[in-house]
Amino acid sequence: VFGAKWQELYNEIVSMRAACGEAHLKVILGTGDLATLRNVMLASMVAMMAGADFIKTSTGKESVNATLPVGLAMVRA
């Protein structure tokens, strides 16, 4: 989420949730691109508030992937 476009993220996930119907929605967060633990926590909260059934970190596309501090930020959200 670049430029703190949290409302746009929320709206996009709500749309995906509606498109999923009865299926589970997993949101994969590119935590390596979120820059701060605060952003990781906010993205996690927004995803869950928008209806994600699961959230997880990306583990292969970014230069920095899942780390213990990132995991803790997601769990605390």
PDB file of C-alpha atoms in Angstrom:
ATOM      1  CA  VAL A   1       0.000   0.000   0.000  1.00  0.00           C
ATOM      2  CA  PHE A   2       1.873   2.953  -1.263  1.00  0.00           C
ATOM      3  CA  GLY A   3       0.819   6.435  -0.246  1.00  0.00           C
ATOM      4  CA  ALA A   4      -1.282   5.118   2.654  1.00  0.00           C
ATOM      5  CA  LYS A   5      -4.201   4.215   0.396  1.00  0.00           C
ATOM      6  CA  TRP A   6      -5.824   2.110   3.100  1.00  0.00           C
ATOM      7  CA  GLN A   7      -9.397   2.818   1.986  1.00  0.00           C
ATOM      8  CA  GLU A   8      -8.561   1.669  -1.548  1.00  0.00           C
ATOM      9  CA  LEU A   9      -7.025  -1.526  -0.175  1.00  0.00           C
ATOM     10  CA  TYR A  10     -10.110  -2.129   1.957  1.00  0.00           C
ATOM     11  CA  ASN A  11     -12.471  -1.567  -0.990  1.00  0.00           C
ATOM     12  CA  GLU A  12     -10.461  -3.894  -3.236  1.00  0.00           C
ATOM     13  CA  ILE A  13     -10.480  -6.712  -0.685  1.00  0.00           C
ATOM     14  CA  VAL A  14     -14.214  -6.232  -0.027  1.00  0.00           C
ATOM     15  CA  SER A  15     -14.793  -6.636  -3.777  1.00  0.00           C
ATOM     16  CA  MET A  16     -12.675  -9.791  -3.848  1.00  0.00           C
ATOM     17  CA  ARG A  17     -14.540 -11.132  -0.814  1.00  0.00           C
ATOM     18  CA  ALA A  18     -17.850 -10.624  -2.629  1.00  0.00           C
ATOM     19  CA  ALA A  19     -16.500 -12.331  -5.754  1.00  0.00           C
ATOM     20  CA  CYS A  20     -15.393 -15.372  -3.709  1.00  0.00           C
ATOM     21  CA  GLY A  21     -18.878 -16.186  -2.531  1.00  0.00           C
ATOM     22  CA  GLU A  22     -18.641 -19.202  -0.215  1.00  0.00           C
ATOM     23  CA  ALA A  23     -14.951 -19.831  -0.990  1.00  0.00           C
ATOM     24  CA  HIS A  24     -12.264 -18.837   1.488  1.00  0.00           C
ATOM     25  CA  LEU A  25     -10.301 -15.663   0.735  1.00  0.00           C
ATOM     26  CA  LYS A  26      -6.569 -15.706   1.477  1.00  0.00           C
ATOM     27  CA  VAL A  27      -4.771 -12.348   1.308  1.00  0.00           C
ATOM     28  CA  ILE A  28      -1.025 -12.518   0.715  1.00  0.00           C
ATOM     29  CA  LEU A  29       0.780  -9.414   1.933  1.00  0.00           C
ATOM     30  CA  GLY A  30       3.996  -8.350   0.221  1.00  0.00           C
ATOM     31  CA  THR A  31       5.458  -7.437   3.591  1.00  0.00           C
ATOM     32  CA  GLY A  32       8.931  -6.793   2.193  1.00  0.00           C
ATOM     33  CA  ASP A  33       7.498  -3.896   0.197  1.00  0.00           C
ATOM     34  CA  LEU A  34       5.536  -2.368   3.082  1.00  0.00           C
ATOM     35  CA  ALA A  35       8.636  -0.670   4.536  1.00  0.00           C
ATOM     36  CA  THR A  36       7.591  -0.536   8.209  1.00  0.00           C
ATOM     37  CA  LEU A  37       6.118  -2.848  10.817  1.00  0.00           C
ATOM     38  CA  ARG A  38       3.360  -0.284  11.315  1.00  0.00           C
ATOM     39  CA  ASN A  39       2.376  -0.682   7.656  1.00  0.00           C
ATOM     40  CA  VAL A  40       2.456  -4.474   8.023  1.00  0.00           C
ATOM     41  CA  MET A  41       0.133  -4.242  11.020  1.00  0.00           C
ATOM     42  CA  LEU A  42      -2.208  -1.804   9.270  1.00  0.00           C
ATOM     43  CA  ALA A  43      -2.344  -3.898   6.087  1.00  0.00           C
ATOM     44  CA  SER A  44      -3.084  -6.976   8.195  1.00  0.00           C
ATOM     45  CA  MET A  45      -5.904  -5.221  10.049  1.00  0.00           C
ATOM     46  CA  VAL A  46      -7.399  -3.787   6.861  1.00  0.00           C
ATOM     47  CA  ALA A  47      -7.346  -7.207   5.179  1.00  0.00           C
ATOM     48  CA  MET A  48      -9.086  -8.867   8.114  1.00  0.00           C
ATOM     49  CA  MET A  49     -11.631  -6.058   8.491  1.00  0.00           C
ATOM     50  CA  ALA A  50     -12.420  -6.328   4.774  1.00  0.00           C
ATOM     51  CA  GLY A  51     -13.277 -10.009   5.116  1.00  0.00           C
ATOM     52  CA  ALA A  52     -10.102 -12.022   4.557  1.00  0.00           C
ATOM     53  CA  ASP A  53     -10.349 -15.513   6.012  1.00  0.00           C
ATOM     54  CA  PHE A  54      -6.561 -15.872   6.107  1.00  0.00           C
ATOM     55  CA  ILE A  55      -3.598 -13.522   5.826  1.00  0.00           C
ATOM     56  CA  LYS A  56      -0.027 -14.574   5.134  1.00  0.00           C
ATOM     57  CA  THR A  57       3.271 -13.089   4.056  1.00  0.00           C
ATOM     58  CA  SER A  58       4.674 -13.448   0.597  1.00  0.00           C
ATOM     59  CA  THR A  59       7.717 -15.691   0.607  1.00  0.00           C
ATOM     60  CA  GLY A  60       9.390 -15.185  -2.715  1.00  0.00           C
ATOM     61  CA  LYS A  61       8.712 -12.023  -4.686  1.00  0.00           C
ATOM     62  CA  GLU A  62      10.310  -9.313  -2.521  1.00  0.00           C
ATOM     63  CA  SER A  63      13.935  -8.821  -1.533  1.00  0.00           C
ATOM     64  CA  VAL A  64      12.975  -9.252   2.151  1.00  0.00           C
ATOM     65  CA  ASN A  65      10.344 -11.830   2.979  1.00  0.00           C
ATOM     66  CA  ALA A  66       8.844 -13.255   6.145  1.00  0.00           C
ATOM     67  CA  THR A  67      10.799 -12.325   9.261  1.00  0.00           C
ATOM     68  CA  LEU A  68      10.021 -12.869  12.925  1.00  0.00           C
ATOM     69  CA  PRO A  69       9.207  -9.168  13.557  1.00  0.00           C
ATOM     70  CA  VAL A  70       6.868  -9.138  10.544  1.00  0.00           C
ATOM     71  CA  GLY A  71       5.141 -12.298  11.755  1.00  0.00           C
ATOM     72  CA  LEU A  72       4.682 -10.788  15.201  1.00  0.00           C
ATOM     73  CA  ALA A  73       3.215  -7.593  13.718  1.00  0.00           C
ATOM     74  CA  MET A  74       0.714  -9.658  11.733  1.00  0.00           C
ATOM     75  CA  VAL A  75      -0.260 -11.786  14.729  1.00  0.00           C
ATOM     76  CA  ARG A  76      -0.718  -8.732  16.941  1.00  0.00           C
ATOM     77  CA  ALA A  77      -3.021  -7.147  14.359  1.00  0.00           C
TER      78      ALA A  77
END
